[in-house]
Amino acid sequence: MTGYDHKSIEAKWSKKWADSKIFQTDLKSTKKPFYNLMMFPYPSAEGLHIGHVFSFGGPDVYGHYLLRRGYDVFEPMGFDSFGIHSENYAIKKNTHPMKLINDTVKYFRDEQFKRLGTIIDWEHEVVTSDPKYYQWTQWLFLQLYEAGLAYRKEAPAQWCPSCLTVLANEQVISGKCERCGSEVTTKTLPQWFLKITDYAERLLKNLDWIDWSESTKTMQRNWIGKSEGAEVAFETGSGEGVTVFTTRPDTLWGATFLVLSPEHSLVSKLTSSSQKAVVNTYVSEASKKTEIERVSTDKEKTGVFSGSYAINPVNKSKIPIWIADYVLTGYGTGAIMAVPAHDVRDYAFAKKFDLPITAVISGGDISKEAYTGEGKLQNSGEFDGTDSNLAVTKVTKWLEDQGFGKAKVTFHLRDWLISRQRYWGPPIPMIYCEKCGTVPVPEKDLPVLLPNLENFKPTGTGKSPLASDPEFVNVACPKCGSPAHRETDVSDTFLDSSWYFLRYPSTGCEDKPFDQEMTKKWLPIDFYSGGNEHAVLHLMYTRFITMVLHDRGLIDFEEPFKKFRARGMIVLGGAKMSKSRGNVVNPNDYFDRTGADALKMAMLFMVPFEQGGEFNENGVGGVVRFLNRVVKLVESAKERPETEQELTLKNKTIKRVTSDIEAMTFNTAIATLMEYANGLSEAPQASKSAARTLVSLLAPFASHLAEELWQSLGEGFSVHTSPWPTLEEKYLISKDELIVVQVSGKLRDRLSVPTGSSEEEVTRLALARPKVSSYTKDSQLSKTIFVPGRLINFVLKK
RNA sequence: GCCGAGGUGGUGGAAUGGCAGACACGUUGGACUUAAAAUCCAAUGACCGUAAGGUCGUGCGGGUUCGACCCCCGCUCUCGGCACCA
């Protein structure tokens, strides 16, 4: 395919841009700061694939656009280089991650990123595995510890048998490891947790006002999973009370047995001697099951009788206590009151073990199935006849008065488990001393350097490879000086990325994680974009960390990202691109064959940015053809006044492209540019003025080519000499007879407007007009003008 | 099961309640060429018709409206998230 010489043009301009530092923002002197952030990648084996061109290209177009609107745009980039992804790749390559990471970062940055034509400011690069960075990740951990938000607990945790480490709740998807897809099992180890649950209510509440993609907010809301109900205490014969959580206190009179999870702390105490053997067997078997086996809904319920009984406080009936793994340890109190008549799970359990079922809500037929709908209470003492939906609050209040229980809010969100029994991460900066107990590493001793271990592979024993290095482990206690040992687990990669956006403006800072002045000036982030696969991972963690730093008085905002938009994903063969699936498309081929400009534009033209979709290389040729046509059009442009047709088209184009870029609908922005070029091509020669506008509007998308074309039309870098075009004249009504048919939806009205009226005039006339009910069937063309608060629809009559 | 987003030509996708299918891809025909590629021009939702023109068309069934891809009700399918969360 012949055409413009993309190779030399792109090489020429990326060099000139780099040499002149044109896209480096002077962070101190800026007047109109705009922090444009994209989720940074982890530099693993595959390199950037074509999906990255899409996900980085889109927000970068926005950055280019803002520059031309006069903003000082800061668009940094970095690498999330710690973590299991990178470590696993090193293992596969039989290299050491410390060596490997430099090569991969270099490849990503120099061979791939820098060819894209972005406005990324590489002077502020952040690499999370750099001690200069992770020193502050460790500092962050100490901050959390000081705030009482980091604690160590021996607890059963979700263990990935392939990654050989425990995982946070968020990193287990349908019982499988988020990273490798293995079914997780349970392992009990001492673990460090961060108390994100303390922030559950705030994390939920702020979702009401932050400007984020609705899809992301919904996922977070569901994940936080607030449910309101009551805690009720049941007495047992042994003197140990069992507290349960329920969202249906109105069904309390129908509770015919209690169920404890196998890990519940009272299991052994409440097991009678005759049941001991059975219970022990059941509990140990439950612990061996994988998460998948335990939670699969279609599996038959299992359980054993503990041998003891509890008293239902509301009707004093004696009910048996069972142990079953359909009750989860980590949710609520780990124990439930079973109301088989009105809960499908309890119903199935009661049927299987032949336990009594008592209906306490009218409606439904409990001989067939559980009735979970609404109705009137029955068999419920003084509450008989009350509507069940009203009874929830009434009974809760009554329980409080009687001292049986209290209102309680429970969240699905669990504390964030950050311990990883792996090598490639920042060591958790804690020391265990026999005399002083758990002692944090003093800030002055940071970073706790990750030792260069030859044998860094995961052990699978539940201990990190760091435990095998005596030089690392043995340390003097910072408090008393006596022999002590270090924590040997490293922290979760998501802790690294939970604060990286704070570091970018302050990368030079040696003595603190982020500079106060810079942070005030540049944060919170004006615009952030990335994938929804991080909705409950990275995006939840960053919000939590930001709130903590805010509460500690270190920053003055509590939400890190003013605006967030989730981009769609580019898939191939219906699947996410990954090396293991063998469906990775490398952009470098296209850089050589068609140029980065064409590739980036083609990707953005292919599918709506927030939706994503299937990669199809057929579209790339179309964009190349378009760019070639633009080159010809600009080359043949003539110095002459713009025609009326050119003017009208220009106004329409500027309007549309501007609003499309702001709405991240790049596909329609590009279509509009194509229409503009097509329209200008109708005349033998376009005017130079029109050509300039076209090039200016094209610049964010095909930056190298536009720069080259701009040179042929004028002087200097386009970013300085080609501001974003604005509508020079008001949107004029081109020809006579305009009729308004509709104002604000239902109202119907008609009026003629003189030729040459501006938007304002038409609007004023329309609003001043009393409404008339009439309708023209011969109305042919229409256009809409937006006036604050009202939509006015004009129909042009032929 | 629950929550969310969707269903429009051969394909990707456009359309504040107002000409459905913008813009592309593909296909077909034509021009240029010894030929091909590239490029340019034309056609391209389906059906009927030589044509002018007509009929039907946005997952299915209803409704609101002068007018519905768009709003409302009920279904259905696809994709994403959550899931024995009490």
PDB file of N, CA and C in Angstrom, chain A residues 241-283:
ATOM      1  N   GLY A 241     -23.206 -18.228  74.878  1.00  0.00           N
ATOM      2  CA  GLY A 241     -24.250 -17.746  73.989  1.00  0.00           C
ATOM      3  C   GLY A 241     -23.775 -17.780  72.548  1.00  0.00           C
ATOM      4  N   VAL A 242     -24.699 -17.992  71.637  1.00  0.00           N
ATOM      5  CA  VAL A 242     -24.359 -17.947  70.217  1.00  0.00           C
ATOM      6  C   VAL A 242     -25.058 -16.738  69.614  1.00  0.00           C
ATOM      7  N   THR A 243     -24.282 -15.867  69.000  1.00  0.00           N
ATOM      8  CA  THR A 243     -24.878 -14.704  68.360  1.00  0.00           C
ATOM      9  C   THR A 243     -24.977 -14.944  66.867  1.00  0.00           C
ATOM     10  N   VAL A 244     -26.141 -14.647  66.318  1.00  0.00           N
ATOM     11  CA  VAL A 244     -26.326 -14.820  64.877  1.00  0.00           C
ATOM     12  C   VAL A 244     -26.674 -13.479  64.250  1.00  0.00           C
ATOM     13  N   PHE A 245     -26.440 -13.392  62.957  1.00  0.00           N
ATOM     14  CA  PHE A 245     -26.856 -12.207  62.213  1.00  0.00           C
ATOM     15  C   PHE A 245     -27.969 -12.605  61.262  1.00  0.00           C
ATOM     16  N   THR A 246     -28.999 -11.767  61.206  1.00  0.00           N
ATOM     17  CA  THR A 246     -30.083 -12.042  60.270  1.00  0.00           C
ATOM     18  C   THR A 246     -30.605 -10.744  59.664  1.00  0.00           C
ATOM     19  N   THR A 247     -31.024 -10.823  58.391  1.00  0.00           N
ATOM     20  CA  THR A 247     -31.677  -9.660  57.783  1.00  0.00           C
ATOM     21  C   THR A 247     -33.185  -9.798  57.895  1.00  0.00           C
ATOM     22  N   ARG A 248     -33.604 -10.928  58.474  1.00  0.00           N
ATOM     23  CA  ARG A 248     -35.042 -11.165  58.591  1.00  0.00           C
ATOM     24  C   ARG A 248     -35.453 -11.395  60.041  1.00  0.00           C
ATOM     25  N   PRO A 249     -35.272 -10.376  60.895  1.00  0.00           N
ATOM     26  CA  PRO A 249     -35.701 -10.580  62.286  1.00  0.00           C
ATOM     27  C   PRO A 249     -37.199 -10.879  62.391  1.00  0.00           C
ATOM     28  N   ASP A 250     -37.949 -10.512  61.360  1.00  0.00           N
ATOM     29  CA  ASP A 250     -39.389 -10.793  61.376  1.00  0.00           C
ATOM     30  C   ASP A 250     -39.692 -12.292  61.352  1.00  0.00           C
ATOM     31  N   THR A 251     -38.701 -13.106  60.990  1.00  0.00           N
ATOM     32  CA  THR A 251     -38.971 -14.548  60.933  1.00  0.00           C
ATOM     33  C   THR A 251     -38.434 -15.300  62.157  1.00  0.00           C
ATOM     34  N   LEU A 252     -38.043 -14.535  63.151  1.00  0.00           N
ATOM     35  CA  LEU A 252     -37.380 -15.119  64.322  1.00  0.00           C
ATOM     36  C   LEU A 252     -38.162 -16.257  64.973  1.00  0.00           C
ATOM     37  N   TRP A 253     -39.499 -16.150  64.989  1.00  0.00           N
ATOM     38  CA  TRP A 253     -40.313 -17.176  65.639  1.00  0.00           C
ATOM     39  C   TRP A 253     -40.275 -18.501  64.862  1.00  0.00           C
ATOM     40  N   GLY A 254     -39.792 -18.406  63.628  1.00  0.00           N
ATOM     41  CA  GLY A 254     -39.721 -19.615  62.800  1.00  0.00           C
ATOM     42  C   GLY A 254     -38.352 -20.266  62.831  1.00  0.00           C
ATOM     43  N   ALA A 255     -37.446 -19.748  63.669  1.00  0.00           N
ATOM     44  CA  ALA A 255     -36.105 -20.339  63.762  1.00  0.00           C
ATOM     45  C   ALA A 255     -36.195 -21.653  64.508  1.00  0.00           C
ATOM     46  N   THR A 256     -35.938 -22.751  63.810  1.00  0.00           N
ATOM     47  CA  THR A 256     -36.113 -24.063  64.447  1.00  0.00           C
ATOM     48  C   THR A 256     -34.791 -24.767  64.726  1.00  0.00           C
ATOM     49  N   PHE A 257     -33.702 -24.184  64.277  1.00  0.00           N
ATOM     50  CA  PHE A 257     -32.379 -24.697  64.657  1.00  0.00           C
ATOM     51  C   PHE A 257     -31.335 -23.612  64.359  1.00  0.00           C
ATOM     52  N   LEU A 258     -30.144 -23.805  64.925  1.00  0.00           N
ATOM     53  CA  LEU A 258     -29.038 -22.898  64.651  1.00  0.00           C
ATOM     54  C   LEU A 258     -27.992 -23.659  63.846  1.00  0.00           C
ATOM     55  N   VAL A 259     -27.242 -22.913  63.043  1.00  0.00           N
ATOM     56  CA  VAL A 259     -26.139 -23.561  62.327  1.00  0.00           C
ATOM     57  C   VAL A 259     -24.866 -22.740  62.505  1.00  0.00           C
ATOM     58  N   LEU A 260     -23.792 -23.434  62.894  1.00  0.00           N
ATOM     59  CA  LEU A 260     -22.483 -22.798  63.002  1.00  0.00           C
ATOM     60  C   LEU A 260     -21.629 -23.239  61.822  1.00  0.00           C
ATOM     61  N   SER A 261     -20.747 -22.356  61.379  1.00  0.00           N
ATOM     62  CA  SER A 261     -19.796 -22.760  60.348  1.00  0.00           C
ATOM     63  C   SER A 261     -18.780 -23.681  60.998  1.00  0.00           C
ATOM     64  N   PRO A 262     -18.151 -24.552  60.236  1.00  0.00           N
ATOM     65  CA  PRO A 262     -17.211 -25.521  60.833  1.00  0.00           C
ATOM     66  C   PRO A 262     -16.052 -24.841  61.552  1.00  0.00           C
ATOM     67  N   GLU A 263     -15.720 -23.600  61.151  1.00  0.00           N
ATOM     68  CA  GLU A 263     -14.593 -22.910  61.784  1.00  0.00           C
ATOM     69  C   GLU A 263     -15.028 -22.039  62.966  1.00  0.00           C
ATOM     70  N   HIS A 264     -16.296 -22.046  63.313  1.00  0.00           N
ATOM     71  CA  HIS A 264     -16.785 -21.193  64.385  1.00  0.00           C
ATOM     72  C   HIS A 264     -16.064 -21.517  65.702  1.00  0.00           C
ATOM     73  N   SER A 265     -15.743 -20.465  66.459  1.00  0.00           N
ATOM     74  CA  SER A 265     -14.908 -20.668  67.656  1.00  0.00           C
ATOM     75  C   SER A 265     -15.600 -21.511  68.730  1.00  0.00           C
ATOM     76  N   LEU A 266     -16.919 -21.611  68.676  1.00  0.00           N
ATOM     77  CA  LEU A 266     -17.610 -22.352  69.736  1.00  0.00           C
ATOM     78  C   LEU A 266     -17.890 -23.808  69.373  1.00  0.00           C
ATOM     79  N   VAL A 267     -17.426 -24.216  68.202  1.00  0.00           N
ATOM     80  CA  VAL A 267     -17.762 -25.568  67.749  1.00  0.00           C
ATOM     81  C   VAL A 267     -17.353 -26.626  68.768  1.00  0.00           C
ATOM     82  N   SER A 268     -16.089 -26.565  69.221  1.00  0.00           N
ATOM     83  CA  SER A 268     -15.664 -27.641  70.116  1.00  0.00           C
ATOM     84  C   SER A 268     -16.378 -27.567  71.457  1.00  0.00           C
ATOM     85  N   LYS A 269     -16.608 -26.350  71.949  1.00  0.00           N
ATOM     86  CA  LYS A 269     -17.289 -26.213  73.247  1.00  0.00           C
ATOM     87  C   LYS A 269     -18.718 -26.722  73.201  1.00  0.00           C
ATOM     88  N   LEU A 270     -19.362 -26.539  72.069  1.00  0.00           N
ATOM     89  CA  LEU A 270     -20.768 -26.911  71.985  1.00  0.00           C
ATOM     90  C   LEU A 270     -20.983 -28.340  71.501  1.00  0.00           C
ATOM     91  N   THR A 271     -19.865 -29.034  71.230  1.00  0.00           N
ATOM     92  CA  THR A 271     -20.018 -30.407  70.777  1.00  0.00           C
ATOM     93  C   THR A 271     -20.100 -31.334  71.987  1.00  0.00           C
ATOM     94  N   SER A 272     -21.175 -32.135  72.036  1.00  0.00           N
ATOM     95  CA  SER A 272     -21.327 -33.064  73.158  1.00  0.00           C
ATOM     96  C   SER A 272     -20.359 -34.222  72.969  1.00  0.00           C
ATOM     97  N   SER A 273     -20.045 -34.906  74.060  1.00  0.00           N
ATOM     98  CA  SER A 273     -19.040 -35.962  73.985  1.00  0.00           C
ATOM     99  C   SER A 273     -19.457 -37.064  73.012  1.00  0.00           C
ATOM    100  N   SER A 274     -20.763 -37.361  72.969  1.00  0.00           N
ATOM    101  CA  SER A 274     -21.193 -38.429  72.073  1.00  0.00           C
ATOM    102  C   SER A 274     -21.027 -38.044  70.602  1.00  0.00           C
ATOM    103  N   GLN A 275     -21.048 -36.743  70.315  1.00  0.00           N
ATOM    104  CA  GLN A 275     -20.960 -36.298  68.924  1.00  0.00           C
ATOM    105  C   GLN A 275     -19.530 -35.937  68.510  1.00  0.00           C
ATOM    106  N   LYS A 276     -18.621 -35.987  69.444  1.00  0.00           N
ATOM    107  CA  LYS A 276     -17.264 -35.502  69.218  1.00  0.00           C
ATOM    108  C   LYS A 276     -16.623 -36.084  67.946  1.00  0.00           C
ATOM    109  N   ALA A 277     -16.691 -37.406  67.834  1.00  0.00           N
ATOM    110  CA  ALA A 277     -16.026 -38.070  66.710  1.00  0.00           C
ATOM    111  C   ALA A 277     -16.599 -37.586  65.381  1.00  0.00           C
ATOM    112  N   VAL A 278     -17.929 -37.560  65.302  1.00  0.00           N
ATOM    113  CA  VAL A 278     -18.604 -37.167  64.059  1.00  0.00           C
ATOM    114  C   VAL A 278     -18.245 -35.735  63.696  1.00  0.00           C
ATOM    115  N   VAL A 279     -18.314 -34.865  64.697  1.00  0.00           N
ATOM    116  CA  VAL A 279     -18.064 -33.451  64.446  1.00  0.00           C
ATOM    117  C   VAL A 279     -16.617 -33.231  63.999  1.00  0.00           C
ATOM    118  N   ASN A 280     -15.686 -33.864  64.689  1.00  0.00           N
ATOM    119  CA  ASN A 280     -14.277 -33.696  64.329  1.00  0.00           C
ATOM    120  C   ASN A 280     -14.012 -34.112  62.886  1.00  0.00           C
ATOM    121  N   THR A 281     -14.578 -35.234  62.510  1.00  0.00           N
ATOM    122  CA  THR A 281     -14.400 -35.709  61.142  1.00  0.00           C
ATOM    123  C   THR A 281     -14.946 -34.683  60.155  1.00  0.00           C
ATOM    124  N   TYR A 282     -16.148 -34.191  60.462  1.00  0.00           N
ATOM    125  CA  TYR A 282     -16.783 -33.244  59.545  1.00  0.00           C
ATOM    126  C   TYR A 282     -15.953 -31.974  59.401  1.00  0.00           C
ATOM    127  N   VAL A 283     -15.491 -31.447  60.531  1.00  0.00           N
ATOM    128  CA  VAL A 283     -14.731 -30.197  60.501  1.00  0.00           C
ATOM    129  C   VAL A 283     -13.427 -30.375  59.728  1.00  0.00           C
TER     130      VAL A 283
END
